[in-house]
Coordinates of C-alpha atoms and ligand atoms in Angstrom, one line a residue:
M1 CA 0.0 0.0 0.0
P2 CA 1.4 3.4 -1.0
R3 CA 1.9 6.1 1.6
Q4 CA -1.2 7.3 3.5
D5 CA -1.0 10.7 2.0
A6 CA -0.4 9.6 -1.6
P7 CA -3.1 11.4 -3.7
L8 CA -6.1 9.4 -5.0
W9 CA -7.2 10.0 -8.6
L10 CA -11.0 9.3 -8.8
F11 CA -12.6 8.7 -12.2
A12 CA -16.0 10.2 -12.8
D13 CA -17.6 6.9 -11.9
Q14 CA -15.8 6.6 -8.6
L15 CA -17.3 9.5 -6.7
G16 CA -18.9 8.1 -3.5
P17 CA -17.4 7.8 0.0
H18 CA -16.7 4.0 -0.4
F19 CA -14.0 5.2 -2.8
H20 CA -12.4 7.9 -0.8
A21 CA -13.4 7.7 2.9
G22 CA -12.2 5.2 5.6
E23 CA -8.6 4.1 5.0
H24 CA -8.3 6.8 2.2
S25 CA -9.6 9.7 4.2
G26 CA -6.2 11.3 4.6
R27 CA -5.5 11.4 0.9
P28 CA -5.8 14.4 -1.3
I29 CA -8.1 13.8 -4.2
L30 CA -7.6 14.5 -7.9
L31 CA -10.6 14.9 -10.2
V32 CA -10.2 15.4 -13.9
E33 CA -12.5 16.8 -16.6
A34 CA -10.9 15.7 -19.8
D35 CA -12.2 17.3 -23.0
S36 CA -11.1 14.2 -25.0
A37 CA -13.4 12.0 -22.9
L38 CA -16.4 14.2 -23.6
R39 CA -15.7 14.1 -27.3
R40 CA -14.9 10.4 -27.6
R41 CA -18.4 9.4 -28.9
R42 CA -21.6 11.1 -29.8
Y43 CA -23.0 11.0 -26.3
H44 CA -26.5 11.9 -25.1
R45 CA -26.5 15.5 -24.0
Q46 CA -28.0 14.6 -20.6
K47 CA -25.3 11.9 -20.0
L48 CA -22.6 14.5 -20.4
H49 CA -24.5 16.7 -18.0
L50 CA -24.8 14.0 -15.4
V51 CA -21.1 13.2 -15.6
L52 CA -19.9 16.8 -15.3
S53 CA -22.5 17.6 -12.7
A54 CA -21.3 14.6 -10.6
L55 CA -17.6 15.6 -10.9
R56 CA -18.3 19.2 -10.0
H57 CA -20.6 18.3 -7.1
A58 CA -17.8 16.0 -5.8
K59 CA -15.3 18.8 -6.0
A60 CA -17.7 21.1 -4.1
E61 CA -18.3 18.6 -1.4
L62 CA -14.7 17.6 -0.9
G63 CA -13.6 21.2 -0.8
E64 CA -9.9 21.9 -0.3
R65 CA -9.2 18.2 -0.2
A66 CA -9.9 17.9 -3.9
T67 CA -8.2 19.4 -7.0
L68 CA -10.3 19.5 -10.1
I69 CA -8.3 19.9 -13.3
R70 CA -9.8 20.7 -16.7
A71 CA -7.5 19.6 -19.4
G72 CA -7.4 18.3 -23.0
T73 CA -6.5 14.7 -21.9
Y74 CA -6.1 12.7 -18.7
T75 CA -2.3 12.6 -19.3
E76 CA -2.1 16.3 -19.6
A77 CA -4.0 16.7 -16.3
L78 CA -1.7 14.2 -14.5
K79 CA 1.4 16.0 -15.8
S80 CA 0.2 19.3 -14.6
Y81 CA -0.8 17.8 -11.2
G82 CA 2.9 16.8 -10.9
R83 CA 2.6 14.0 -8.3
P84 CA 2.1 10.3 -8.8
V85 CA -1.4 9.2 -7.8
I86 CA -3.0 6.0 -6.8
V87 CA -6.2 4.8 -8.5
H88 CA -8.9 2.2 -8.1
E89 CA -9.3 -0.3 -10.9
P90 CA -11.1 1.5 -13.7
T91 CA -14.2 0.2 -15.3
S92 CA -13.2 -0.5 -18.9
H93 CA -10.6 -2.5 -20.8
A94 CA -9.2 0.7 -22.4
A95 CA -9.0 2.5 -19.1
E96 CA -7.3 -0.5 -17.5
R97 CA -4.7 -0.6 -20.2
F98 CA -4.2 3.2 -19.8
V99 CA -3.7 3.1 -16.0
H100 CA -1.2 0.3 -16.4
R101 CA 0.7 2.4 -18.9
L102 CA 0.7 5.3 -16.6
R103 CA 2.0 3.1 -13.8
R104 CA 4.9 2.0 -16.1
D105 CA 5.5 5.7 -16.8
G106 CA 5.6 6.5 -13.1
M107 CA 2.4 8.7 -13.1
V108 CA 0.4 6.1 -11.2
A109 CA 1.9 4.7 -8.1
D110 CA -0.5 1.9 -7.4
I111 CA -3.8 0.4 -8.7
L112 CA -6.2 -0.7 -5.9
P113 CA -9.2 -3.1 -6.2
T114 CA -12.4 -1.3 -6.9
P115 CA -15.1 -1.0 -4.2
A116 CA -17.7 -0.3 -6.9
F117 CA -19.1 -3.8 -6.7
A118 CA -19.7 -6.1 -3.8
L119 CA -17.7 -9.0 -5.2
S120 CA -14.0 -8.5 -6.1
R121 CA -12.8 -9.7 -9.5
S122 CA -10.4 -12.1 -7.9
A123 CA -13.2 -13.7 -5.8
F124 CA -15.3 -14.1 -9.0
A125 CA -12.3 -15.7 -10.8
A126 CA -12.0 -18.2 -8.0
W127 CA -15.8 -19.0 -8.2
A128 CA -15.8 -19.2 -12.0
G129 CA -12.8 -21.6 -12.0
E130 CA -13.0 -23.7 -15.2
R131 CA -16.7 -23.1 -15.8
T132 CA -17.5 -22.4 -19.5
R133 CA -21.2 -21.8 -19.1
F134 CA -22.5 -19.4 -16.5
R135 CA -25.9 -19.3 -15.1
M136 CA -26.9 -16.0 -13.4
E137 CA -29.0 -18.0 -11.0
D138 CA -26.0 -20.0 -9.7
F139 CA -24.0 -16.8 -9.3
Y140 CA -26.8 -15.0 -7.6
R141 CA -27.4 -17.7 -5.0
E142 CA -23.7 -17.7 -4.3
Q143 CA -23.8 -13.9 -3.8
R144 CA -26.8 -14.3 -1.4
R145 CA -24.9 -16.9 0.6
R146 CA -21.6 -15.0 0.6
F147 CA -23.0 -11.7 1.7
G148 CA -25.7 -13.2 3.9
V149 CA -28.5 -11.4 2.1
L150 CA -32.1 -12.6 2.6
M151 CA -30.9 -15.7 4.3
D152 CA -32.1 -17.7 7.3
G153 CA -29.0 -19.6 8.2
D154 CA -28.0 -21.4 5.0
Q155 CA -31.5 -21.3 3.6
P156 CA -33.1 -18.5 1.6
V157 CA -35.7 -16.5 3.5
G158 CA -39.2 -17.8 2.7
G159 CA -37.7 -21.1 1.5
R160 CA -37.3 -19.9 -2.1
W161 CA -34.6 -18.1 -4.1
N162 CA -36.9 -17.0 -6.8
F163 CA -40.3 -15.2 -6.9
D164 CA -40.7 -14.9 -10.7
A165 CA -44.1 -16.5 -10.6
E166 CA -45.4 -13.7 -8.4
N167 CA -43.6 -11.0 -10.3
R168 CA -43.8 -9.8 -13.9
E169 CA -47.5 -9.2 -14.3
P170 CA -49.0 -7.2 -17.2
P171 CA -50.0 -3.6 -16.5
P172 CA -53.2 -3.2 -14.5
K173 CA -56.2 -3.0 -16.8
G174 CA -58.0 0.3 -17.2
A175 CA -55.2 2.3 -15.6
V176 CA -53.1 4.9 -17.4
G177 CA -50.2 4.5 -15.0
L178 CA -49.1 2.5 -11.9
D179 CA -50.6 3.5 -8.6
V180 CA -47.3 4.4 -7.0
E181 CA -45.8 7.7 -5.9
A182 CA -43.7 9.5 -8.5
P183 CA -39.9 8.9 -8.4
Y184 CA -37.5 11.1 -6.6
L185 CA -36.2 13.9 -8.9
P186 CA -33.3 16.0 -7.7
D187 CA -33.4 19.8 -7.6
E188 CA -30.9 21.4 -9.9
D189 CA -28.5 23.9 -8.4
E190 CA -26.0 26.5 -9.6
I191 CA -23.5 23.7 -10.5
D192 CA -26.1 22.3 -12.9
A193 CA -26.7 25.8 -14.4
Q194 CA -22.9 26.2 -15.0
V195 CA -22.7 22.7 -16.5
R196 CA -25.5 23.5 -18.9
E197 CA -23.8 26.8 -19.9
D198 CA -20.5 25.1 -20.4
L199 CA -21.9 22.3 -22.5
D200 CA -23.7 24.8 -24.7
A201 CA -20.4 26.6 -25.2
M202 CA -18.5 23.5 -26.0
A203 CA -20.5 22.8 -29.1
L204 CA -20.2 19.0 -28.8
D205 CA -21.8 16.6 -31.2
T206 CA -24.5 15.1 -29.0
V207 CA -27.8 13.2 -29.4
G208 CA -31.0 13.6 -27.5
T209 CA -32.6 16.7 -26.0
D210 CA -31.4 18.6 -23.0
G211 CA -33.7 18.5 -20.0
P212 CA -34.0 18.9 -16.3
R213 CA -31.6 16.6 -14.4
L214 CA -33.6 13.4 -13.5
F215 CA -31.0 11.3 -11.7
A216 CA -29.0 11.5 -8.5
V217 CA -25.4 12.4 -8.9
T218 CA -24.2 13.0 -5.3
P219 CA -24.1 10.6 -2.4
A220 CA -26.7 12.7 -0.5
E221 CA -29.1 12.7 -3.5
A222 CA -28.5 9.0 -4.0
D223 CA -29.3 8.3 -0.4
T224 CA -32.6 10.3 -0.7
A225 CA -33.4 8.5 -4.0
L226 CA -32.8 5.1 -2.4
R227 CA -34.8 5.9 0.7
Q228 CA -37.8 7.3 -1.2
F229 CA -37.8 4.4 -3.6
I230 CA -37.7 1.8 -0.8
A231 CA -40.5 3.6 1.1
R232 CA -42.8 4.5 -1.7
R233 CA -42.2 2.3 -4.8
L234 CA -40.4 -0.9 -3.9
P235 CA -43.6 -2.8 -2.9
S236 CA -44.8 -2.6 -6.6
F237 CA -41.4 -3.2 -8.1
G238 CA -41.3 -7.0 -8.9
R239 CA -44.9 -7.3 -9.8
Y240 CA -44.7 -4.8 -12.7
E241 CA -41.1 -5.2 -13.6
D242 CA -41.8 -6.4 -17.1
A243 CA -44.8 -4.1 -17.8
I244 CA -44.8 -1.1 -20.1
M245 CA -47.3 1.8 -19.9
G246 CA -47.2 4.7 -22.3
A247 CA -48.1 7.3 -19.8
D248 CA -45.8 6.1 -17.1
W249 CA -42.2 6.3 -18.1
A250 CA -40.7 5.2 -14.8
M251 CA -43.2 2.5 -13.7
A252 CA -42.0 1.2 -10.3
H253 CA -38.3 1.1 -11.3
S254 CA -35.8 2.6 -8.9
L255 CA -33.9 5.0 -11.3
L256 CA -30.8 4.1 -9.4
S257 CA -28.6 2.9 -12.2
V258 CA -27.1 6.3 -12.7
P259 CA -26.0 6.8 -9.1
L260 CA -24.9 3.2 -8.9
N261 CA -22.8 3.5 -12.1
L262 CA -21.4 6.9 -11.1
G263 CA -20.2 5.2 -7.9
V264 CA -22.1 7.5 -5.6
L265 CA -24.2 4.7 -4.2
A266 CA -22.7 1.5 -3.0
P267 CA -24.5 -1.6 -4.2
L268 CA -24.6 -3.3 -0.7
E269 CA -26.3 -0.2 0.7
A270 CA -29.1 -0.5 -1.8
V271 CA -29.4 -4.2 -1.1
G272 CA -29.3 -3.7 2.7
A273 CA -32.0 -1.0 2.6
A274 CA -34.3 -3.3 0.6
E275 CA -33.7 -6.2 3.0
R276 CA -34.5 -4.0 6.0
A277 CA -37.8 -3.0 4.3
Y278 CA -38.7 -6.7 4.1
R279 CA -37.6 -7.5 7.6
G280 CA -39.5 -4.5 9.0
G281 CA -42.7 -5.5 7.2
A282 CA -42.6 -2.5 4.8
A283 CA -42.3 -4.5 1.5
P284 CA -43.3 -8.0 0.4
L285 CA -40.6 -10.6 -0.1
A286 CA -41.4 -11.1 -3.8
A287 CA -40.7 -7.4 -4.5
V288 CA -37.6 -7.2 -2.3
E289 CA -36.1 -10.4 -3.8
G290 CA -36.8 -9.1 -7.3
F291 CA -35.0 -5.8 -6.6
I292 CA -32.1 -7.5 -4.8
R293 CA -31.7 -10.0 -7.7
Q294 CA -31.2 -7.0 -10.0
I295 CA -28.4 -5.5 -8.0
L296 CA -26.7 -8.3 -6.2
G297 CA -27.3 -10.7 -9.1
W298 CA -27.6 -9.2 -12.6
R299 CA -25.5 -6.0 -12.1
E300 CA -22.6 -7.8 -10.4
Y301 CA -22.8 -10.7 -12.9
I302 CA -22.7 -8.4 -15.9
W303 CA -19.7 -6.6 -14.4
Q304 CA -17.8 -9.8 -13.8
L305 CA -18.6 -11.2 -17.3
Y306 CA -17.2 -8.0 -18.8
W307 CA -13.8 -8.9 -17.5
H308 CA -14.2 -12.6 -17.7
F309 CA -15.1 -12.6 -21.4
G310 CA -12.4 -10.0 -22.3
P311 CA -12.3 -7.4 -25.1
D312 CA -12.7 -9.9 -28.0
Y313 CA -16.2 -10.6 -26.8
L314 CA -17.2 -7.3 -28.3
T315 CA -16.7 -8.6 -31.8
S316 CA -18.9 -11.7 -31.3
N317 CA -21.4 -12.0 -34.1
T318 CA -22.7 -15.5 -34.1
L319 CA -25.9 -14.7 -36.0
G320 CA -24.0 -12.9 -38.7
A321 CA -25.9 -9.6 -38.2
H322 CA -24.3 -6.8 -40.3
E323 CA -27.0 -4.2 -41.0
P324 CA -25.9 -0.7 -40.1
L325 CA -28.1 1.2 -37.6
P326 CA -30.5 3.4 -39.5
D327 CA -30.1 7.2 -39.2
W328 CA -33.5 7.5 -37.6
W329 CA -32.3 5.2 -34.9
T330 CA -29.0 6.8 -34.1
G331 CA -30.5 10.3 -34.5
L332 CA -33.4 9.3 -32.2
D333 CA -35.8 10.6 -34.8
T334 CA -39.1 9.4 -33.4
A335 CA -41.1 11.1 -36.1
A336 CA -39.8 8.4 -38.5
V337 CA -41.3 5.6 -36.4
D338 CA -45.0 4.5 -36.4
A339 CA -45.0 1.5 -34.1
E340 CA -46.2 2.9 -30.8
C341 CA -44.0 0.7 -28.6
L342 CA -40.8 1.5 -30.6
R343 CA -41.6 5.1 -30.9
R344 CA -42.2 5.5 -27.1
A345 CA -39.0 3.6 -26.2
L346 CA -37.0 5.6 -28.6
D347 CA -38.6 8.8 -27.3
G348 CA -37.5 7.8 -23.7
V349 CA -34.0 7.7 -25.0
R350 CA -34.3 11.0 -26.9
T351 CA -35.9 13.0 -24.0
R352 CA -34.2 11.3 -21.0
G353 CA -31.4 9.0 -22.2
W354 CA -33.3 6.3 -20.4
A355 CA -35.9 3.6 -21.0
H356 CA -36.7 0.8 -18.6
H357 CA -35.3 -2.7 -18.8
I358 CA -38.1 -4.4 -20.7
Q359 CA -38.1 -1.5 -23.3
R360 CA -34.4 -2.0 -23.7
L361 CA -34.7 -5.8 -24.0
M362 CA -38.0 -6.5 -25.6
I363 CA -38.6 -3.4 -27.7
L364 CA -35.3 -1.8 -28.7
G365 CA -33.1 -5.0 -28.4
S366 CA -35.8 -7.2 -30.0
H367 CA -36.2 -4.8 -33.0
A368 CA -32.4 -4.7 -33.5
L369 CA -32.2 -8.5 -33.3
Q370 CA -35.1 -9.0 -35.8
R371 CA -33.6 -6.5 -38.2
A372 CA -30.0 -7.9 -37.9
Y373 CA -28.4 -4.7 -36.8
D374 CA -24.7 -5.1 -36.2
P375 CA -24.2 -6.0 -32.6
G376 CA -21.0 -4.1 -32.1
A377 CA -22.6 -0.9 -33.5
L378 CA -25.6 -1.5 -31.3
N379 CA -23.4 -1.9 -28.3
D380 CA -21.7 1.4 -29.0
W381 CA -25.1 3.1 -29.5
F382 CA -26.4 1.8 -26.1
A383 CA -23.2 3.0 -24.4
S384 CA -23.5 6.5 -25.7
A385 CA -27.2 7.1 -26.0
F386 CA -28.1 6.0 -22.5
V387 CA -27.4 8.1 -19.4
D388 CA -26.4 4.9 -17.4
G389 CA -24.4 3.4 -20.3
F390 CA -20.8 2.6 -19.4
S391 CA -18.4 0.3 -21.2
W392 CA -18.6 -2.6 -18.7
V393 CA -22.4 -2.7 -18.6
M394 CA -23.0 -3.0 -22.4
P395 CA -21.4 -6.2 -23.7
A396 CA -23.1 -8.9 -21.7
N397 CA -26.4 -7.0 -21.9
V398 CA -26.3 -6.1 -25.5
I399 CA -24.0 -8.5 -27.3
G400 CA -25.1 -11.4 -25.1
M401 CA -28.5 -11.0 -23.5
S402 CA -30.3 -8.9 -26.2
Q403 CA -28.6 -9.9 -29.5
H404 CA -27.5 -13.5 -28.8
A405 CA -24.4 -12.6 -30.7
D406 CA -22.2 -14.6 -28.3
G407 CA -23.8 -17.9 -29.3
G408 CA -25.6 -18.3 -26.0
R409 CA -22.8 -17.7 -23.5
V410 CA -25.1 -15.3 -21.5
A411 CA -28.6 -16.3 -22.4
T412 CA -29.8 -19.7 -23.4
K413 CA -32.1 -18.4 -26.2
P414 CA -32.5 -15.2 -28.2
Y415 CA -34.9 -12.7 -26.6
T416 CA -37.4 -11.6 -29.1
S417 CA -41.1 -11.8 -29.6
G418 CA -44.0 -11.0 -31.8
G419 CA -46.5 -8.3 -31.1
A420 CA -48.7 -10.6 -29.0
Y421 CA -46.2 -10.4 -26.1
I422 CA -46.0 -6.6 -26.4
S423 CA -49.8 -6.4 -26.6
K424 CA -50.0 -8.4 -23.4
M425 CA -47.3 -6.6 -21.4
S426 CA -48.0 -3.0 -22.5
D427 CA -50.9 -0.7 -23.3
H428 CA -49.3 0.4 -26.6
C429 CA -51.0 -1.7 -29.2
R430 CA -54.5 -0.1 -28.7
D431 CA -53.1 3.2 -29.9
C432 CA -50.9 1.8 -32.7
R433 CA -51.6 1.9 -36.4
F434 CA -50.2 -1.7 -36.6
D435 CA -52.2 -4.7 -35.4
P436 CA -50.2 -7.3 -33.4
R437 CA -52.3 -10.1 -34.8
T438 CA -51.6 -9.2 -38.4
R439 CA -48.6 -10.6 -40.3
V440 CA -49.2 -9.3 -43.8
G441 CA -50.5 -6.1 -45.3
E442 CA -50.7 -2.4 -44.4
N443 CA -51.4 -3.1 -40.7
A444 CA -48.9 -5.9 -40.2
C445 CA -47.1 -5.4 -36.9
P446 CA -43.4 -5.1 -37.6
F447 CA -42.7 -7.1 -34.4
T448 CA -45.1 -9.9 -35.3
A449 CA -43.9 -10.1 -38.9
G450 CA -40.3 -9.4 -37.9
Y451 CA -40.4 -12.2 -35.4
W452 CA -41.4 -14.8 -38.1
A453 CA -38.8 -13.5 -40.5
F454 CA -36.2 -13.8 -37.7
V455 CA -37.3 -17.4 -36.9
H456 CA -37.1 -18.2 -40.6
R457 CA -33.7 -16.7 -41.0
H458 CA -32.3 -18.7 -38.1
R459 CA -34.5 -21.8 -38.3
D460 CA -31.7 -24.3 -38.1
L461 CA -30.1 -22.8 -35.0
L462 CA -33.5 -22.3 -33.3
A463 CA -34.7 -25.8 -34.2
A464 CA -31.6 -27.3 -32.5
N465 CA -32.4 -25.5 -29.2
M466 CA -34.9 -27.1 -26.9
R467 CA -36.1 -23.7 -25.8
T468 CA -36.9 -22.4 -29.3
A469 CA -37.6 -25.5 -31.4
R470 CA -41.4 -25.0 -31.0
A471 CA -41.1 -21.6 -32.7
V472 CA -39.7 -23.2 -35.8
S473 CA -42.5 -25.8 -35.8
S474 CA -45.1 -23.1 -35.5
M475 CA -43.5 -21.1 -38.3
K476 CA -43.7 -24.1 -40.6
R477 CA -47.5 -24.1 -40.1
L478 CA -47.9 -20.5 -41.3
G479 CA -49.7 -20.4 -44.6
D480 CA -48.4 -17.0 -45.5
L481 CA -44.8 -17.3 -44.5
E482 CA -43.4 -16.5 -47.9
A483 CA -45.5 -13.3 -48.1
V484 CA -44.3 -12.3 -44.6
I485 CA -40.7 -12.8 -45.5
E486 CA -41.0 -10.9 -48.8
Q487 CA -42.8 -8.1 -47.0
E488 CA -40.3 -7.8 -44.2
H489 CA -37.4 -7.9 -46.7
H490 CA -38.8 -4.6 -48.2
R491 CA -40.1 -3.0 -45.1
D492 CA -38.7 0.5 -44.6
R493 CA -41.2 1.9 -42.1
F494 CA -41.6 0.5 -38.5
Ligands
LIG501 P1 -34.3 -1.1 -11.8 O1 -35.2 -1.8 -12.7 O2 -34.9 -0.4 -10.7 O3 -33.2 -2.2 -11.3 C1 -32.4 -1.9 -10.2 C2 -30.9 -1.9 -10.6 O4 -30.5 -3.2 -11.0 C3 -30.6 -1.0 -11.7 O5 -30.4 0.3 -11.3 C4 -29.3 -1.6 -12.2 O6 -28.2 -1.1 -11.4 C5 -29.4 -3.1 -11.8 N1 -29.6 -3.9 -13.0 C6 -30.7 -4.6 -13.3 N2 -30.5 -5.4 -14.4 C7 -29.3 -5.1 -14.8 C8 -28.5 -5.6 -15.9 N3 -29.0 -6.5 -16.8 N4 -27.3 -5.1 -16.0 C9 -26.8 -4.2 -15.1 N5 -27.4 -3.8 -14.1 C10 -28.7 -4.2 -13.9 N6 -28.0 -1.0 -17.1 C11 -27.1 0.0 -16.9 O7 -26.8 0.3 -15.7 N7 -26.6 0.7 -17.9 C12 -26.8 0.4 -19.2 O8 -26.4 1.0 -20.1 C13 -27.7 -0.7 -19.5 N8 -28.0 -1.0 -20.8 C14 -28.8 -2.1 -21.0 C15 -29.0 -2.5 -22.3 C16 -29.8 -3.6 -22.6 C17 -30.0 -4.1 -24.0 C18 -30.4 -4.3 -21.5 C19 -31.3 -5.5 -21.8 C20 -30.2 -3.9 -20.2 C21 -29.4 -2.8 -19.9 N9 -29.2 -2.4 -18.6 C22 -28.3 -1.4 -18.4 C23 -29.8 -3.0 -17.5 C24 -31.1 -2.4 -17.0 O9 -32.0 -2.3 -18.1 C25 -30.9 -1.0 -16.3 O10 -29.9 -1.1 -15.3 C26 -32.2 -0.5 -15.7 O11 -33.2 -0.4 -16.7 C27 -31.9 0.9 -15.1 O12 -33.1 1.4 -14.6 P2 -33.3 1.4 -13.0 O13 -32.2 1.9 -12.3 O14 -34.7 2.0 -12.7 O15 -33.4 -0.2 -12.7

């Protein structure tokens, strides 16, 4: 361990006390706003705002202890700082290579394990051993046991690990939104006003609209967001986790991915708060288990797989999907889209840089899969167009889970569906010009027809998989299959 007073350089996703308090509380802090990082991709405007706002709020809170340097590049900032720094493991392959280079050059004195996740990379490597197939469920149960979460001795609380059967209901009939209190929204302050002014002046090439800051970027805001979510919204979380309602953008989701990914909220804090709500009788077990599964299970699993699969995983393209992303997609041009579900999901990205999980997986991801968009390009799009997109979180979610481009290393089957699923799980179809039951003609739903065209394109692969073989048999019974395929081949309006 380097000297107690060696400065600690914190990246913009390492800003909470779990990174700089405790054993590090005597260290000066270095924060860097690098122009090159802001211009690396065509980011969502609101994402840039969140990152700069988080950095500047951290500087304001740490006061004299922190130095915030604005520079062209990180290297320039470190040179001008003039002292070797220590860092926590960064969150991307590129940044990891970079800090190792800086260490060889003497600008970084040491690289410490990251407290951003509950499980260390070395503990995961020991668990993974020689496994070639990973099941999230196995990992999640191990996490519950290891961290003693929702456990009674060595048994899961309530005698079950999984409450999927109780969760994942369609939206309540006749309602326009969920009957839950609105999510916490932070108050903007003068730091946000300055960030907005600076971003305007920088003339960056961004996507999406500017808008009020919707997500927590400081530890105090994250704490309030967490407490309010637990008290007001968690009880409805699991039940409507997979439901989509046009007039309710946030449903019962926590909106905690931004503070978690910026490192201002520690994952075990969120998990602990949810468990206490259950133990105190404030939330049902099914909802609490569903939420804890997302953070202690999925989030940690996706992080570990990023490192475990390595950088080559990004080029996986088992289904041979090579279509470029259309301009209306990358430009978030919702006027070019007719399908209500797709338009609304894309509009969430345009106006907030956010859409909830099932919109990402079963609307945006499913559309991309059906239309054979290039998975690498899609991965980059998700990483830049979403406010919670970071390099580590995309590959297993996008390349693996949503595009099945990894040949099934993450998910045992491709996640896609026809319009019937969307019609059941959302209230979109009643307002849509397409009909989810129609495969051919003017009103043919692009998801329904696109689903059959997808099944046809990959019929050999799907027939060989127990979980998807039935789709191929059903496809063979369609009397209008040829017409569907021909129509989808020429479709230019979705
Ligand atoms: P909630 O629904 O309230 O869930 C609670 C928390 O669980 C989230 O805040 C998040 O931290 C965690 N979580 C749940 N599922 C996942 C998962 N699969 N991967 C990682 N964390 C998870 N999550 C991101 O943080 N950044 C992304 O860029 C991102 N892109 C995604 C792209 C695709 C194609 C898919 C299928 C999923 C993606 N996710 C991503 C996961 C998930 O959709 C978001 O974390 C979630 O929608 C964020 O909203 P929330 O905070 O309200 O989450």
